[in-house]
mmCIF file with all atom_site columns, C-alpha atoms in Angstrom:
data_model
loop_
_atom_site.group_PDB
_atom_site.id
_atom_site.type_symbol
_atom_site.label_atom_id
_atom_site.label_alt_id
_atom_site.label_comp_id
_atom_site.label_asym_id
_atom_site.label_entity_id
_atom_site.label_seq_id
_atom_site.pdbx_PDB_ins_code
_atom_site.Cartn_x
_atom_site.Cartn_y
_atom_site.Cartn_z
_atom_site.occupancy
_atom_site.B_iso_or_equiv
_atom_site.pdbx_formal_charge
_atom_site.auth_seq_id
_atom_site.auth_comp_id
_atom_site.auth_asym_id
_atom_site.auth_atom_id
_atom_site.pdbx_PDB_model_num
ATOM 1   C CA . MET A 1 1   ? 225.258 45.242 137.462 1.00 0.00 ? 26  MET A CA 1
ATOM 2   C CA . LYS A 1 2   ? 221.944 43.379 137.350 1.00 0.00 ? 27  LYS A CA 1
ATOM 3   C CA . ASP A 1 3   ? 220.038 42.522 140.487 1.00 0.00 ? 28  ASP A CA 1
ATOM 4   C CA . ILE A 1 4   ? 217.045 40.200 140.318 1.00 0.00 ? 29  ILE A CA 1
ATOM 5   C CA . ASN A 1 5   ? 214.312 39.981 142.940 1.00 0.00 ? 30  ASN A CA 1
ATOM 6   C CA . ILE A 1 6   ? 211.884 37.110 142.552 1.00 0.00 ? 31  ILE A CA 1
ATOM 7   C CA . ASP A 1 7   ? 208.622 36.707 144.432 1.00 0.00 ? 32  ASP A CA 1
ATOM 8   C CA . PRO A 1 8   ? 209.357 34.210 147.260 1.00 0.00 ? 33  PRO A CA 1
ATOM 9   C CA . SER A 1 9   ? 206.537 31.934 146.109 1.00 0.00 ? 34  SER A CA 1
ATOM 10  C CA . ALA A 1 10  ? 208.375 31.544 142.802 1.00 0.00 ? 35  ALA A CA 1
ATOM 11  C CA . THR A 1 11  ? 211.469 30.042 144.410 1.00 0.00 ? 36  THR A CA 1
ATOM 12  C CA . ARG A 1 12  ? 209.725 26.742 145.043 1.00 0.00 ? 37  ARG A CA 1
ATOM 13  C CA . MET A 1 13  ? 210.321 24.952 141.754 1.00 0.00 ? 38  MET A CA 1
ATOM 14  C CA . ASP A 1 14  ? 207.685 22.274 141.239 1.00 0.00 ? 39  ASP A CA 1
ATOM 15  C CA . ILE A 1 15  ? 208.239 20.426 137.993 1.00 0.00 ? 40  ILE A CA 1
ATOM 16  C CA . ASN A 1 16  ? 204.497 20.646 137.240 1.00 0.00 ? 41  ASN A CA 1
ATOM 17  C CA . ASP A 1 17  ? 204.077 24.319 138.079 1.00 0.00 ? 42  ASP A CA 1
ATOM 18  C CA . ASN A 1 18  ? 203.953 26.189 134.761 1.00 0.00 ? 43  ASN A CA 1
ATOM 19  C CA . ILE A 1 19  ? 204.064 29.676 136.281 1.00 0.00 ? 44  ILE A CA 1
ATOM 20  C CA . ASN A 1 20  ? 207.399 28.902 137.968 1.00 0.00 ? 45  ASN A CA 1
ATOM 21  C CA . LYS A 1 21  ? 208.752 27.496 134.711 1.00 0.00 ? 46  LYS A CA 1
ATOM 22  C CA . TYR A 1 22  ? 207.576 30.674 132.983 1.00 0.00 ? 47  TYR A CA 1
ATOM 23  C CA . ILE A 1 23  ? 209.330 32.837 135.581 1.00 0.00 ? 48  ILE A CA 1
ATOM 24  C CA . GLN A 1 24  ? 212.540 30.861 135.078 1.00 0.00 ? 49  GLN A CA 1
ATOM 25  C CA . GLU A 1 25  ? 212.288 31.375 131.305 1.00 0.00 ? 50  GLU A CA 1
ATOM 26  C CA . ILE A 1 26  ? 211.872 35.128 131.788 1.00 0.00 ? 51  ILE A CA 1
ATOM 27  C CA . VAL A 1 27  ? 214.874 35.246 134.127 1.00 0.00 ? 52  VAL A CA 1
ATOM 28  C CA . MET A 1 28  ? 216.927 33.370 131.530 1.00 0.00 ? 53  MET A CA 1
ATOM 29  C CA . ILE A 1 29  ? 215.870 35.741 128.744 1.00 0.00 ? 54  ILE A CA 1
ATOM 30  C CA . LEU A 1 30  ? 216.640 38.876 130.754 1.00 0.00 ? 55  LEU A CA 1
ATOM 31  C CA . ASN A 1 31  ? 219.738 37.634 132.566 1.00 0.00 ? 56  ASN A CA 1
ATOM 32  C CA . THR A 1 32  ? 221.602 35.968 129.694 1.00 0.00 ? 57  THR A CA 1
ATOM 33  C CA . SER A 1 33  ? 224.390 37.763 127.900 1.00 0.00 ? 58  SER A CA 1
ATOM 34  C CA . PRO A 1 34  ? 224.538 37.821 124.104 1.00 0.00 ? 59  PRO A CA 1
ATOM 35  C CA . HIS A 1 35  ? 226.009 34.703 122.486 1.00 0.00 ? 60  HIS A CA 1
ATOM 36  C CA . GLU A 1 36  ? 225.673 32.614 125.678 1.00 0.00 ? 61  GLU A CA 1
ATOM 37  C CA . VAL A 1 37  ? 222.912 30.400 124.284 1.00 0.00 ? 62  VAL A CA 1
ATOM 38  C CA . MET A 1 38  ? 223.999 28.336 121.315 1.00 0.00 ? 63  MET A CA 1
ATOM 39  C CA . GLY A 1 39  ? 221.399 28.364 118.556 1.00 0.00 ? 64  GLY A CA 1
ATOM 40  C CA . SER A 1 40  ? 219.444 31.295 120.012 1.00 0.00 ? 65  SER A CA 1
ATOM 41  C CA . PHE A 1 41  ? 221.639 34.294 119.374 1.00 0.00 ? 66  PHE A CA 1
ATOM 42  C CA . GLY A 1 42  ? 218.620 36.611 119.236 1.00 0.00 ? 67  GLY A CA 1
ATOM 43  C CA . MET A 1 43  ? 217.206 35.571 122.611 1.00 0.00 ? 68  MET A CA 1
ATOM 44  C CA . PRO A 1 44  ? 219.230 37.669 125.089 1.00 0.00 ? 69  PRO A CA 1
ATOM 45  C CA . LEU A 1 45  ? 218.381 41.348 125.416 1.00 0.00 ? 70  LEU A CA 1
ATOM 46  C CA . ASP A 1 46  ? 221.724 42.663 126.655 1.00 0.00 ? 71  ASP A CA 1
ATOM 47  C CA . LEU A 1 47  ? 219.895 44.944 129.076 1.00 0.00 ? 72  LEU A CA 1
ATOM 48  C CA . GLU A 1 48  ? 222.946 46.871 130.251 1.00 0.00 ? 73  GLU A CA 1
ATOM 49  C CA . ARG A 1 49  ? 223.817 47.859 126.684 1.00 0.00 ? 74  ARG A CA 1
ATOM 50  C CA . LEU A 1 50  ? 220.229 48.836 125.891 1.00 0.00 ? 75  LEU A CA 1
ATOM 51  C CA . VAL A 1 51  ? 219.910 50.931 129.038 1.00 0.00 ? 76  VAL A CA 1
ATOM 52  C CA . TYR A 1 52  ? 223.308 52.624 129.087 1.00 0.00 ? 77  TYR A CA 1
ATOM 53  C CA . GLU A 1 53  ? 224.519 52.715 125.486 1.00 0.00 ? 78  GLU A CA 1
ATOM 54  C CA . THR A 1 54  ? 221.321 53.690 123.699 1.00 0.00 ? 79  THR A CA 1
ATOM 55  C CA . ASN A 1 55  ? 218.772 56.413 124.273 1.00 0.00 ? 80  ASN A CA 1
ATOM 56  C CA . ILE A 1 56  ? 215.935 53.932 124.714 1.00 0.00 ? 81  ILE A CA 1
ATOM 57  C CA . ASP A 1 57  ? 212.944 55.199 126.655 1.00 0.00 ? 82  ASP A CA 1
ATOM 58  C CA . ASN A 1 58  ? 210.852 53.187 129.084 1.00 0.00 ? 83  ASN A CA 1
ATOM 59  C CA . LYS A 1 59  ? 208.027 52.396 126.629 1.00 0.00 ? 84  LYS A CA 1
ATOM 60  C CA . ALA A 1 60  ? 210.416 51.185 123.928 1.00 0.00 ? 85  ALA A CA 1
ATOM 61  C CA . LEU A 1 61  ? 212.253 49.001 126.454 1.00 0.00 ? 86  LEU A CA 1
ATOM 62  C CA . GLU A 1 62  ? 208.935 47.576 127.686 1.00 0.00 ? 87  GLU A CA 1
ATOM 63  C CA . ARG A 1 63  ? 208.021 46.661 124.089 1.00 0.00 ? 88  ARG A CA 1
ATOM 64  C CA . GLU A 1 64  ? 211.445 45.085 123.501 1.00 0.00 ? 89  GLU A CA 1
ATOM 65  C CA . ILE A 1 65  ? 211.175 42.960 126.647 1.00 0.00 ? 90  ILE A CA 1
ATOM 66  C CA . MET A 1 66  ? 207.633 41.835 125.809 1.00 0.00 ? 91  MET A CA 1
ATOM 67  C CA . THR A 1 67  ? 208.728 40.916 122.272 1.00 0.00 ? 92  THR A CA 1
ATOM 68  C CA . LYS A 1 68  ? 211.539 38.711 123.601 1.00 0.00 ? 93  LYS A CA 1
ATOM 69  C CA . ILE A 1 69  ? 209.297 37.049 126.190 1.00 0.00 ? 94  ILE A CA 1
ATOM 70  C CA . ARG A 1 70  ? 206.590 36.433 123.569 1.00 0.00 ? 95  ARG A CA 1
ATOM 71  C CA . GLU A 1 71  ? 209.100 35.038 121.087 1.00 0.00 ? 96  GLU A CA 1
ATOM 72  C CA . TYR A 1 72  ? 211.258 32.878 123.370 1.00 0.00 ? 97  TYR A CA 1
ATOM 73  C CA . SER A 1 73  ? 208.970 31.682 126.150 1.00 0.00 ? 98  SER A CA 1
ATOM 74  C CA . THR A 1 74  ? 207.059 28.443 125.918 1.00 0.00 ? 99  THR A CA 1
ATOM 75  C CA . TYR A 1 75  ? 204.481 29.564 128.476 1.00 0.00 ? 100 TYR A CA 1
ATOM 76  C CA . TYR A 1 76  ? 203.741 33.120 127.295 1.00 0.00 ? 101 TYR A CA 1
ATOM 77  C CA . ASP A 1 77  ? 200.266 32.324 125.937 1.00 0.00 ? 102 ASP A CA 1
ATOM 78  C CA . MET A 1 78  ? 199.207 30.749 129.251 1.00 0.00 ? 103 MET A CA 1
ATOM 79  C CA . PHE A 1 79  ? 199.578 33.891 131.382 1.00 0.00 ? 104 PHE A CA 1
ATOM 80  C CA . HIS A 1 80  ? 198.748 37.587 131.284 1.00 0.00 ? 105 HIS A CA 1
ATOM 81  C CA . THR A 1 81  ? 202.109 39.388 131.404 1.00 0.00 ? 106 THR A CA 1
ATOM 82  C CA . GLU A 1 82  ? 202.839 43.074 131.899 1.00 0.00 ? 107 GLU A CA 1
ATOM 83  C CA . VAL A 1 83  ? 206.195 44.844 131.941 1.00 0.00 ? 108 VAL A CA 1
ATOM 84  C CA . GLU A 1 84  ? 206.765 48.226 133.544 1.00 0.00 ? 109 GLU A CA 1
ATOM 85  C CA . VAL A 1 85  ? 210.087 50.042 133.157 1.00 0.00 ? 110 VAL A CA 1
ATOM 86  C CA . SER A 1 86  ? 211.111 53.100 135.119 1.00 0.00 ? 111 SER A CA 1
ATOM 87  C CA . PHE A 1 87  ? 214.316 55.094 135.388 1.00 0.00 ? 112 PHE A CA 1
ATOM 88  C CA . MET A 1 88  ? 215.652 56.718 138.517 1.00 0.00 ? 113 MET A CA 1
ATOM 89  C CA . GLU A 1 89  ? 218.466 59.215 138.903 1.00 0.00 ? 114 GLU A CA 1
ATOM 90  C CA . THR A 1 90  ? 221.169 58.242 141.370 1.00 0.00 ? 115 THR A CA 1
ATOM 91  C CA . GLU A 1 91  ? 224.466 59.837 142.285 1.00 0.00 ? 116 GLU A CA 1
ATOM 92  C CA . GLU A 1 92  ? 226.695 57.410 140.386 1.00 0.00 ? 117 GLU A CA 1
ATOM 93  C CA . ARG A 1 93  ? 224.599 56.631 137.334 1.00 0.00 ? 118 ARG A CA 1
ATOM 94  C CA . ASP A 1 94  ? 220.937 56.233 136.490 1.00 0.00 ? 119 ASP A CA 1
ATOM 95  C CA . THR A 1 95  ? 219.148 53.088 137.576 1.00 0.00 ? 120 THR A CA 1
ATOM 96  C CA . CYS A 1 96  ? 216.651 51.124 135.504 1.00 0.00 ? 121 CYS A CA 1
ATOM 97  C CA . ILE A 1 97  ? 213.930 49.179 137.293 1.00 0.00 ? 122 ILE A CA 1
ATOM 98  C CA . ILE A 1 98  ? 211.991 46.518 135.391 1.00 0.00 ? 123 ILE A CA 1
ATOM 99  C CA . ASP A 1 99  ? 208.910 45.100 137.103 1.00 0.00 ? 124 ASP A CA 1
ATOM 100 C CA . ILE A 1 100 ? 207.177 42.105 135.564 1.00 0.00 ? 125 ILE A CA 1
ATOM 101 C CA . SER A 1 101 ? 203.671 41.104 136.592 1.00 0.00 ? 126 SER A CA 1
ATOM 102 C CA . ILE A 1 102 ? 202.199 37.746 135.734 1.00 0.00 ? 127 ILE A CA 1
ATOM 103 C CA . ASN A 1 103 ? 198.444 37.311 136.085 1.00 0.00 ? 128 ASN A CA 1
ATOM 104 C CA . TYR A 1 104 ? 198.219 40.780 137.692 1.00 0.00 ? 129 TYR A CA 1
ATOM 105 C CA . THR A 1 105 ? 200.708 39.994 140.490 1.00 0.00 ? 130 THR A CA 1
ATOM 106 C CA . LYS A 1 106 ? 204.259 41.389 140.514 1.00 0.00 ? 131 LYS A CA 1
ATOM 107 C CA . LYS A 1 107 ? 206.574 38.409 140.297 1.00 0.00 ? 132 LYS A CA 1
ATOM 108 C CA . LEU A 1 108 ? 209.945 39.807 139.187 1.00 0.00 ? 133 LEU A CA 1
ATOM 109 C CA . SER A 1 109 ? 211.977 42.969 139.561 1.00 0.00 ? 134 SER A CA 1
ATOM 110 C CA . PHE A 1 110 ? 215.224 43.573 137.711 1.00 0.00 ? 135 PHE A CA 1
ATOM 111 C CA . VAL A 1 111 ? 217.412 46.458 138.804 1.00 0.00 ? 136 VAL A CA 1
ATOM 112 C CA . ILE A 1 112 ? 220.132 47.593 136.417 1.00 0.00 ? 137 ILE A CA 1
ATOM 113 C CA . GLN A 1 113 ? 222.593 50.092 137.826 1.00 0.00 ? 138 GLN A CA 1
#
């Protein structure tokens, strides 16, 4: 299950606000299942598979996410973007937390559990 937390200031979608458009692109990249976007089969990450069916570590997952954002976002070059991935042990199964900062401010958190 994926849970997305977006900075409240990012929920106001102004058609001329490029940072909000960029945030929406990132959400689409990270929240889209494989084969959902016609013509862009390589865009989705399939985060649940990467986290739970591979032995990917946090640094490799950070690189993979940054590669997808760089490749599929129109606004990537306009903003400084950082991705931080951490894993946490829980009783049921491990949890993956992905924090994305844009221009040095945390804007998005994805929780995969």
